[in-house]
PDB file of C-alpha atoms in Angstrom:
ATOM      1  CA  MET R   1      45.629 -39.004 -33.051  1.00  0.00           C
ATOM      2  CA  LEU R   2      46.902 -41.888 -31.481  1.00  0.00           C
ATOM      3  CA  SER R   3      46.672 -45.545 -32.806  1.00  0.00           C
ATOM      4  CA  LYS R   4      44.866 -48.103 -30.286  1.00  0.00           C
ATOM      5  CA  PRO R   5      46.541 -51.011 -31.860  1.00  0.00           C
ATOM      6  CA  ILE R   6      50.038 -49.688 -32.012  1.00  0.00           C
ATOM      7  CA  PHE R   7      49.798 -48.503 -28.321  1.00  0.00           C
ATOM      8  CA  LYS R   8      48.445 -52.168 -27.141  1.00  0.00           C
ATOM      9  CA  GLN R   9      51.450 -53.884 -29.100  1.00  0.00           C
ATOM     10  CA  THR R  10      53.932 -51.143 -27.216  1.00  0.00           C
ATOM     11  CA  LEU R  11      52.472 -51.841 -23.982  1.00  0.00           C
ATOM     12  CA  LYS R  12      52.812 -55.620 -24.192  1.00  0.00           C
ATOM     13  CA  ALA R  13      55.958 -55.153 -25.764  1.00  0.00           C
ATOM     14  CA  ASN R  14      57.445 -53.157 -23.162  1.00  0.00           C
ATOM     15  CA  PHE R  15      55.150 -53.937 -20.098  1.00  0.00           C
ATOM     16  CA  LYS R  16      57.646 -56.572 -18.310  1.00  0.00           C
ATOM     17  CA  LEU R  17      60.642 -53.876 -18.240  1.00  0.00           C
ATOM     18  CA  TRP R  18      58.317 -51.350 -17.177  1.00  0.00           C
ATOM     19  CA  PHE R  19      57.203 -53.768 -14.386  1.00  0.00           C
ATOM     20  CA  ILE R  20      60.367 -54.889 -13.332  1.00  0.00           C
ATOM     21  CA  PHE R  21      61.701 -51.313 -12.614  1.00  0.00           C
ATOM     22  CA  THR R  22      58.854 -49.914 -11.031  1.00  0.00           C
ATOM     23  CA  LEU R  23      58.875 -52.609  -8.872  1.00  0.00           C
ATOM     24  CA  ILE R  24      62.393 -51.763  -7.819  1.00  0.00           C
ATOM     25  CA  MET R  25      61.944 -48.679  -7.371  1.00  0.00           C
ATOM     26  CA  THR R  26      58.753 -48.927  -5.284  1.00  0.00           C
ATOM     27  CA  ALA R  27      60.863 -51.455  -3.319  1.00  0.00           C
ATOM     28  CA  LEU R  28      63.970 -49.269  -2.779  1.00  0.00           C
ATOM     29  CA  HIS R  29      61.759 -46.176  -1.697  1.00  0.00           C
ATOM     30  CA  ILE R  30      59.790 -48.401   0.722  1.00  0.00           C
ATOM     31  CA  VAL R  31      62.670 -49.636   2.154  1.00  0.00           C
ATOM     32  CA  LEU R  32      64.178 -46.188   2.824  1.00  0.00           C
ATOM     33  CA  ILE R  33      61.065 -44.915   4.406  1.00  0.00           C
ATOM     34  CA  ALA R  34      61.117 -47.797   6.588  1.00  0.00           C
ATOM     35  CA  VAL R  35      64.588 -47.657   7.933  1.00  0.00           C
ATOM     36  CA  PHE R  36      64.869 -44.233   8.415  1.00  0.00           C
ATOM     37  CA  ASN R  37      65.569 -43.393  12.075  1.00  0.00           C
ATOM     38  CA  ALA R  38      66.780 -40.141  13.174  1.00  0.00           C
ATOM     39  CA  SER R  39      69.198 -41.395  15.737  1.00  0.00           C
ATOM     40  CA  THR R  40      71.148 -44.025  13.646  1.00  0.00           C
ATOM     41  CA  LEU R  41      71.236 -41.176  10.731  1.00  0.00           C
ATOM     42  CA  SER R  42      72.961 -38.514  13.200  1.00  0.00           C
ATOM     43  CA  ASP R  43      75.385 -41.363  14.027  1.00  0.00           C
ATOM     44  CA  MET R  44      76.453 -41.792  10.463  1.00  0.00           C
ATOM     45  CA  SER R  45      76.412 -38.187  10.014  1.00  0.00           C
ATOM     46  CA  ASN R  46      79.231 -37.887  12.336  1.00  0.00           C
ATOM     47  CA  MET R  47      80.758 -40.939  11.246  1.00  0.00           C
ATOM     48  CA  VAL R  48      81.789 -39.135   7.859  1.00  0.00           C
ATOM     49  CA  LYS R  49      81.974 -35.615   8.895  1.00  0.00           C
ATOM     50  CA  ASP R  50      84.445 -34.231   7.180  1.00  0.00           C
ATOM     51  CA  THR R  51      84.147 -36.338   4.297  1.00  0.00           C
ATOM     52  CA  PRO R  52      82.702 -36.321   0.655  1.00  0.00           C
ATOM     53  CA  LEU R  53      80.118 -38.758   1.794  1.00  0.00           C
ATOM     54  CA  ALA R  54      78.653 -35.989   4.395  1.00  0.00           C
ATOM     55  CA  ASN R  55      77.165 -34.535   1.524  1.00  0.00           C
ATOM     56  CA  LEU R  56      75.210 -37.229   0.287  1.00  0.00           C
ATOM     57  CA  LEU R  57      73.695 -38.021   3.798  1.00  0.00           C
ATOM     58  CA  GLY R  58      72.362 -34.259   4.164  1.00  0.00           C
ATOM     59  CA  GLU R  59      70.267 -33.229   6.761  1.00  0.00           C
ATOM     60  CA  ALA R  60      69.418 -35.379   9.895  1.00  0.00           C
ATOM     61  CA  THR R  61      65.907 -35.481   9.048  1.00  0.00           C
ATOM     62  CA  PHE R  62      63.466 -37.774   7.342  1.00  0.00           C
ATOM     63  CA  LEU R  63      63.225 -35.680   4.105  1.00  0.00           C
ATOM     64  CA  GLY R  64      66.377 -34.463   3.930  1.00  0.00           C
ATOM     65  CA  MET R  65      67.459 -38.035   4.030  1.00  0.00           C
ATOM     66  CA  LEU R  66      65.233 -39.266   1.038  1.00  0.00           C
ATOM     67  CA  SER R  67      66.181 -35.934  -0.948  1.00  0.00           C
ATOM     68  CA  LYS R  68      69.873 -37.162  -0.709  1.00  0.00           C
ATOM     69  CA  THR R  69      69.456 -40.707  -1.404  1.00  0.00           C
ATOM     70  CA  PHE R  70      66.356 -42.163  -3.129  1.00  0.00           C
ATOM     71  CA  TYR R  71      65.434 -38.319  -4.992  1.00  0.00           C
ATOM     72  CA  GLY R  72      69.167 -38.116  -5.663  1.00  0.00           C
ATOM     73  CA  ILE R  73      70.756 -41.528  -6.741  1.00  0.00           C
ATOM     74  CA  GLN R  74      68.331 -44.521  -7.085  1.00  0.00           C
ATOM     75  CA  GLY R  75      64.946 -42.772  -7.769  1.00  0.00           C
ATOM     76  CA  VAL R  76      66.854 -40.664 -10.608  1.00  0.00           C
ATOM     77  CA  LEU R  77      68.975 -43.392 -11.982  1.00  0.00           C
ATOM     78  CA  LEU R  78      66.646 -46.347 -12.288  1.00  0.00           C
ATOM     79  CA  PRO R  79      64.330 -44.340 -14.466  1.00  0.00           C
ATOM     80  CA  ILE R  80      66.968 -42.988 -16.353  1.00  0.00           C
ATOM     81  CA  VAL R  81      67.801 -46.677 -17.355  1.00  0.00           C
ATOM     82  CA  PHE R  82      64.206 -47.355 -17.927  1.00  0.00           C
ATOM     83  CA  ILE R  83      63.829 -44.277 -20.177  1.00  0.00           C
ATOM     84  CA  ILE R  84      67.017 -45.210 -22.434  1.00  0.00           C
ATOM     85  CA  MET R  85      66.060 -48.690 -22.718  1.00  0.00           C
ATOM     86  CA  THR R  86      62.520 -47.839 -23.754  1.00  0.00           C
ATOM     87  CA  ALA R  87      63.176 -44.767 -25.956  1.00  0.00           C
ATOM     88  CA  ASN R  88      65.680 -46.533 -28.003  1.00  0.00           C
ATOM     89  CA  SER R  89      63.234 -49.728 -28.876  1.00  0.00           C
ATOM     90  CA  LEU R  90      60.144 -47.299 -29.575  1.00  0.00           C
ATOM     91  CA  ILE R  91      61.639 -45.872 -32.676  1.00  0.00           C
ATOM     92  CA  ALA R  92      65.349 -46.255 -33.620  1.00  0.00           C
ATOM     93  CA  SER R  93      65.696 -49.936 -32.743  1.00  0.00           C
ATOM     94  CA  GLN R  94      62.460 -50.922 -35.007  1.00  0.00           C
ATOM     95  CA  VAL R  95      63.923 -48.574 -37.853  1.00  0.00           C
ATOM     96  CA  ASP R  96      67.083 -50.796 -37.304  1.00  0.00           C
ATOM     97  CA  ARG R  97      65.420 -54.094 -37.472  1.00  0.00           C
ATOM     98  CA  GLY R  98      63.089 -53.129 -40.488  1.00  0.00           C
ATOM     99  CA  SER R  99      60.088 -53.640 -38.039  1.00  0.00           C
ATOM    100  CA  MET R 100      59.617 -50.188 -38.576  1.00  0.00           C
ATOM    101  CA  ALA R 101      59.233 -50.486 -42.661  1.00  0.00           C
ATOM    102  CA  TYR R 102      56.280 -53.018 -42.114  1.00  0.00           C
ATOM    103  CA  LEU R 103      54.204 -51.055 -39.688  1.00  0.00           C
ATOM    104  CA  LEU R 104      54.611 -47.766 -42.259  1.00  0.00           C
ATOM    105  CA  SER R 105      53.618 -49.928 -44.850  1.00  0.00           C
ATOM    106  CA  THR R 106      49.993 -49.919 -43.440  1.00  0.00           C
ATOM    107  CA  PRO R 107      47.641 -47.280 -44.126  1.00  0.00           C
ATOM    108  CA  THR R 108      49.304 -45.715 -40.528  1.00  0.00           C
ATOM    109  CA  LYS R 109      50.682 -42.367 -40.903  1.00  0.00           C
ATOM    110  CA  ARG R 110      54.208 -41.741 -39.432  1.00  0.00           C
ATOM    111  CA  SER R 111      52.864 -38.758 -37.268  1.00  0.00           C
ATOM    112  CA  THR R 112      50.143 -41.484 -35.618  1.00  0.00           C
ATOM    113  CA  VAL R 113      53.123 -43.863 -35.028  1.00  0.00           C
ATOM    114  CA  VAL R 114      55.422 -41.583 -33.571  1.00  0.00           C
ATOM    115  CA  LEU R 115      52.818 -39.725 -31.265  1.00  0.00           C
ATOM    116  CA  THR R 116      51.261 -42.845 -29.953  1.00  0.00           C
ATOM    117  CA  GLN R 117      54.856 -43.963 -28.762  1.00  0.00           C
ATOM    118  CA  ALA R 118      56.089 -40.581 -27.535  1.00  0.00           C
ATOM    119  CA  ALA R 119      52.175 -40.940 -25.557  1.00  0.00           C
ATOM    120  CA  TYR R 120      53.250 -44.301 -24.481  1.00  0.00           C
ATOM    121  CA  LEU R 121      57.134 -43.218 -22.986  1.00  0.00           C
ATOM    122  CA  ILE R 122      55.246 -40.353 -21.294  1.00  0.00           C
ATOM    123  CA  LEU R 123      52.226 -42.349 -19.571  1.00  0.00           C
ATOM    124  CA  SER R 124      54.431 -44.935 -18.271  1.00  0.00           C
ATOM    125  CA  LEU R 125      56.512 -42.428 -16.625  1.00  0.00           C
ATOM    126  CA  ILE R 126      53.773 -40.888 -15.037  1.00  0.00           C
ATOM    127  CA  LEU R 127      52.392 -44.335 -13.871  1.00  0.00           C
ATOM    128  CA  MET R 128      55.424 -45.284 -12.570  1.00  0.00           C
ATOM    129  CA  ILE R 129      56.049 -41.942 -10.490  1.00  0.00           C
ATOM    130  CA  LEU R 130      52.758 -42.138  -9.324  1.00  0.00           C
ATOM    131  CA  ILE R 131      52.558 -45.741  -7.877  1.00  0.00           C
ATOM    132  CA  VAL R 132      56.097 -45.030  -6.001  1.00  0.00           C
ATOM    133  CA  THR R 133      54.350 -41.604  -4.702  1.00  0.00           C
ATOM    134  CA  LEU R 134      51.450 -43.611  -3.410  1.00  0.00           C
ATOM    135  CA  ALA R 135      53.282 -46.326  -1.835  1.00  0.00           C
ATOM    136  CA  GLY R 136      55.445 -43.923  -0.282  1.00  0.00           C
ATOM    137  CA  LEU R 137      52.618 -42.373   1.542  1.00  0.00           C
ATOM    138  CA  VAL R 138      51.179 -45.565   2.717  1.00  0.00           C
ATOM    139  CA  SER R 139      54.989 -46.262   4.016  1.00  0.00           C
ATOM    140  CA  ILE R 140      54.915 -43.307   5.739  1.00  0.00           C
ATOM    141  CA  SER R 141      51.876 -43.507   7.375  1.00  0.00           C
ATOM    142  CA  VAL R 142      52.945 -46.665   8.329  1.00  0.00           C
ATOM    143  CA  PHE R 143      56.582 -46.804   9.604  1.00  0.00           C
ATOM    144  CA  GLN R 144      56.989 -43.129  10.303  1.00  0.00           C
ATOM    145  CA  ALA R 145      53.718 -42.313  12.047  1.00  0.00           C
ATOM    146  CA  ASP R 146      55.407 -40.913  15.188  1.00  0.00           C
ATOM    147  CA  ILE R 147      57.402 -38.029  13.150  1.00  0.00           C
ATOM    148  CA  GLN R 148      56.098 -34.925  11.317  1.00  0.00           C
ATOM    149  CA  VAL R 149      56.053 -35.135   7.722  1.00  0.00           C
ATOM    150  CA  ASP R 150      55.707 -32.462   5.101  1.00  0.00           C
ATOM    151  CA  THR R 151      53.488 -34.010   2.965  1.00  0.00           C
ATOM    152  CA  THR R 152      53.386 -31.281   0.269  1.00  0.00           C
ATOM    153  CA  ASN R 153      57.381 -30.838   0.503  1.00  0.00           C
ATOM    154  CA  TYR R 154      57.097 -34.547  -0.166  1.00  0.00           C
ATOM    155  CA  LEU R 155      54.575 -34.536  -3.157  1.00  0.00           C
ATOM    156  CA  MET R 156      56.608 -31.493  -4.610  1.00  0.00           C
ATOM    157  CA  LEU R 157      60.121 -34.193  -4.237  1.00  0.00           C
ATOM    158  CA  ASN R 158      58.076 -36.255  -6.344  1.00  0.00           C
ATOM    159  CA  LEU R 159      56.459 -34.012  -8.930  1.00  0.00           C
ATOM    160  CA  GLY R 160      59.936 -32.655  -9.389  1.00  0.00           C
ATOM    161  CA  LEU R 161      61.443 -36.327  -9.923  1.00  0.00           C
ATOM    162  CA  PHE R 162      58.818 -36.789 -12.820  1.00  0.00           C
ATOM    163  CA  LEU R 163      59.889 -33.452 -14.170  1.00  0.00           C
ATOM    164  CA  LEU R 164      63.086 -34.374 -14.684  1.00  0.00           C
ATOM    165  CA  MET R 165      62.627 -37.877 -16.060  1.00  0.00           C
ATOM    166  CA  PHE R 166      59.951 -36.156 -18.320  1.00  0.00           C
ATOM    167  CA  ALA R 167      62.975 -33.899 -19.713  1.00  0.00           C
ATOM    168  CA  THR R 168      65.446 -36.866 -19.902  1.00  0.00           C
ATOM    169  CA  SER R 169      62.998 -38.523 -21.612  1.00  0.00           C
ATOM    170  CA  GLY R 170      62.695 -36.181 -24.154  1.00  0.00           C
ATOM    171  CA  ILE R 171      66.243 -36.152 -24.402  1.00  0.00           C
ATOM    172  CA  SER R 172      66.399 -40.097 -25.379  1.00  0.00           C
ATOM    173  CA  PHE R 173      62.812 -40.184 -27.702  1.00  0.00           C
ATOM    174  CA  PHE R 174      64.534 -36.798 -29.689  1.00  0.00           C
ATOM    175  CA  PHE R 175      67.792 -38.976 -30.330  1.00  0.00           C
ATOM    176  CA  SER R 176      65.747 -42.456 -31.081  1.00  0.00           C
ATOM    177  CA  CYS R 177      63.755 -40.276 -33.716  1.00  0.00           C
ATOM    178  CA  VAL R 178      66.649 -38.698 -35.359  1.00  0.00           C
ATOM    179  CA  PHE R 179      69.162 -41.809 -36.095  1.00  0.00           C
ATOM    180  CA  ASN R 180      68.382 -44.810 -37.912  1.00  0.00           C
ATOM    181  CA  LEU R 181      70.527 -46.694 -36.338  1.00  0.00           C
ATOM    182  CA  SER R 182      70.390 -47.923 -32.483  1.00  0.00           C
ATOM    183  CA  LYS R 183      73.966 -47.442 -31.634  1.00  0.00           C
ATOM    184  CA  ASN R 184      73.892 -43.908 -32.493  1.00  0.00           C
ATOM    185  CA  SER R 185      70.396 -43.682 -30.836  1.00  0.00           C
ATOM    186  CA  LEU R 186      72.073 -45.193 -27.559  1.00  0.00           C
ATOM    187  CA  ALA R 187      75.338 -42.885 -27.806  1.00  0.00           C
ATOM    188  CA  TRP R 188      73.543 -39.719 -27.434  1.00  0.00           C
ATOM    189  CA  GLY R 189      70.342 -40.830 -25.872  1.00  0.00           C
ATOM    190  CA  ALA R 190      71.767 -42.659 -23.239  1.00  0.00           C
ATOM    191  CA  GLY R 191      75.137 -40.740 -23.183  1.00  0.00           C
ATOM    192  CA  LEU R 192      73.685 -37.403 -22.525  1.00  0.00           C
ATOM    193  CA  PRO R 193      71.188 -38.236 -19.389  1.00  0.00           C
ATOM    194  CA  MET R 194      74.061 -40.238 -17.961  1.00  0.00           C
ATOM    195  CA  ALA R 195      76.361 -37.546 -18.292  1.00  0.00           C
ATOM    196  CA  PHE R 196      73.830 -35.131 -16.335  1.00  0.00           C
ATOM    197  CA  PHE R 197      73.564 -37.446 -13.843  1.00  0.00           C
ATOM    198  CA  LEU R 198      77.494 -38.351 -12.921  1.00  0.00           C
ATOM    199  CA  LEU R 199      78.045 -34.779 -13.023  1.00  0.00           C
ATOM    200  CA  LYS R 200      75.243 -33.694 -10.722  1.00  0.00           C
ATOM    201  CA  LEU R 201      76.454 -36.721  -8.199  1.00  0.00           C
ATOM    202  CA  MET R 202      80.373 -35.744  -8.499  1.00  0.00           C
ATOM    203  CA  GLY R 203      79.099 -32.027  -7.628  1.00  0.00           C
ATOM    204  CA  ASP R 204      76.980 -33.057  -5.086  1.00  0.00           C
ATOM    205  CA  VAL R 205      79.803 -35.628  -3.422  1.00  0.00           C
ATOM    206  CA  ASP R 206      82.679 -32.870  -3.649  1.00  0.00           C
ATOM    207  CA  SER R 207      82.699 -29.384  -3.351  1.00  0.00           C
ATOM    208  CA  SER R 208      85.565 -29.006  -5.330  1.00  0.00           C
ATOM    209  CA  LEU R 209      83.584 -30.216  -8.178  1.00  0.00           C
ATOM    210  CA  GLU R 210      80.508 -28.270  -7.307  1.00  0.00           C
ATOM    211  CA  GLY R 211      80.562 -26.289 -10.624  1.00  0.00           C
ATOM    212  CA  LEU R 212      80.225 -29.427 -12.367  1.00  0.00           C
ATOM    213  CA  LYS R 213      76.452 -29.656 -11.547  1.00  0.00           C
ATOM    214  CA  TYR R 214      75.233 -26.747 -12.697  1.00  0.00           C
ATOM    215  CA  VAL R 215      76.422 -27.856 -16.182  1.00  0.00           C
ATOM    216  CA  SER R 216      73.932 -30.895 -15.750  1.00  0.00           C
ATOM    217  CA  MET R 217      70.390 -30.331 -16.532  1.00  0.00           C
ATOM    218  CA  ASN R 218      69.916 -32.494 -13.210  1.00  0.00           C
ATOM    219  CA  SER R 219      70.765 -29.552 -10.995  1.00  0.00           C
ATOM    220  CA  LEU R 220      66.951 -27.878 -12.084  1.00  0.00           C
ATOM    221  CA  PHE R 221      65.586 -30.672  -9.680  1.00  0.00           C
ATOM    222  CA  ASP R 222      67.075 -28.761  -6.677  1.00  0.00           C
ATOM    223  CA  THR R 223      65.460 -30.992  -3.709  1.00  0.00           C
ATOM    224  CA  SER R 224      67.182 -28.786  -1.087  1.00  0.00           C
ATOM    225  CA  ALA R 225      65.436 -25.903  -2.361  1.00  0.00           C
ATOM    226  CA  ILE R 226      62.275 -28.112  -2.251  1.00  0.00           C
ATOM    227  CA  ILE R 227      62.499 -29.050   1.456  1.00  0.00           C
ATOM    228  CA  ASP R 228      63.733 -25.273   2.403  1.00  0.00           C
ATOM    229  CA  GLY R 229      60.451 -23.774   0.970  1.00  0.00           C
ATOM    230  CA  GLY R 230      62.279 -21.985  -1.758  1.00  0.00           C
ATOM    231  CA  ASN R 231      60.700 -21.046  -5.385  1.00  0.00           C
ATOM    232  CA  VAL R 232      61.509 -24.124  -7.630  1.00  0.00           C
ATOM    233  CA  ALA R 233      58.474 -22.782 -10.021  1.00  0.00           C
ATOM    234  CA  VAL R 234      60.961 -21.744 -12.304  1.00  0.00           C
ATOM    235  CA  PRO R 235      63.169 -24.838 -12.730  1.00  0.00           C
ATOM    236  CA  PHE R 236      60.297 -27.058 -12.849  1.00  0.00           C
ATOM    237  CA  ALA R 237      59.085 -24.953 -15.947  1.00  0.00           C
ATOM    238  CA  VAL R 238      62.269 -25.284 -17.769  1.00  0.00           C
ATOM    239  CA  LEU R 239      62.100 -28.942 -17.452  1.00  0.00           C
ATOM    240  CA  ALA R 240      58.512 -29.187 -18.799  1.00  0.00           C
ATOM    241  CA  VAL R 241      59.597 -26.827 -21.580  1.00  0.00           C
ATOM    242  CA  ILE R 242      62.724 -29.084 -22.285  1.00  0.00           C
ATOM    243  CA  GLY R 243      60.407 -32.075 -22.386  1.00  0.00           C
ATOM    244  CA  ILE R 244      57.989 -30.848 -24.583  1.00  0.00           C
ATOM    245  CA  THR R 245      60.390 -29.095 -27.014  1.00  0.00           C
ATOM    246  CA  LEU R 246      62.468 -32.474 -27.500  1.00  0.00           C
ATOM    247  CA  TYR R 247      59.406 -34.441 -28.142  1.00  0.00           C
ATOM    248  CA  LEU R 248      57.999 -31.880 -30.496  1.00  0.00           C
ATOM    249  CA  PHE R 249      61.325 -31.550 -32.114  1.00  0.00           C
ATOM    250  CA  GLY R 250      62.022 -35.474 -32.244  1.00  0.00           C
ATOM    251  CA  MET R 251      58.207 -35.914 -33.952  1.00  0.00           C
ATOM    252  CA  ARG R 252      58.949 -33.619 -36.447  1.00  0.00           C
ATOM    253  CA  VAL R 253      62.155 -34.870 -37.436  1.00  0.00           C
ATOM    254  CA  PHE R 254      60.897 -38.834 -37.722  1.00  0.00           C
ATOM    255  CA  LYS R 255      57.997 -37.423 -39.780  1.00  0.00           C
ATOM    256  CA  GLU R 256      60.410 -35.479 -42.385  1.00  0.00           C
ATOM    257  CA  LYS R 257      63.259 -37.490 -42.542  1.00  0.00           C
ATOM    258  CA  ASP R 258      64.112 -40.310 -44.774  1.00  0.00           C
ATOM    259  CA  LEU R 259      63.625 -43.709 -43.630  1.00  0.00           C
ATOM    260  CA  PRO R 260      65.415 -46.869 -44.923  1.00  0.00           C
ATOM    261  CA  LEU R 261      61.998 -48.488 -45.582  1.00  0.00           C
TER     262      LEU R 261
END
């Protein structure tokens, strides 16, 4: 069961951080949509032709540009940073500071605490991506009304982004549950997601390093396959399974481990 008092306290403590990251993500998304111009992008593509930067620009189409910029860099990196900071604060940081001891001195069960914290992290990501998606749809209708945009593919890009962030949050939340010290939780809970991001980015930028991106979980969010109409059901399902599994294992570890209370 969830605890409404704990959820409200968690919401209050983390709202400012969530709001700032959501605002920045939304603003960046709107700006990228507003400045898109096919001819300008084509000129830029010609300028960086035969250089590693050409891979980042992608196809000279609206969704092609968004897939390589927002859905490849900014829209991935920003929520990763939010996840790292929030996941650590939900469990490991509270154990480290001793506030978890006070919380568990009440009749509240460990299972209730950890389930409530997990629910907050997941719901905050859902709301974040939902706001970005809705802002994007409105911006497209305002700034790109004269071009044909495949709404289904756009929505699939946002669904894929959420599933990637869900799986990433599972990693950070798992290590927050495993470790009692923030420094250890951050070392692993931040280290793996950032490593996955950098490996994918290096593989996209330099074709000679393309193999690196397949070591990264982030390669399961294949924006090119979405735009080209490829089958993304399997990688999306894998991301969902990774997230669910890590959350469940994290909650189980927290309920059974010894705490310095």
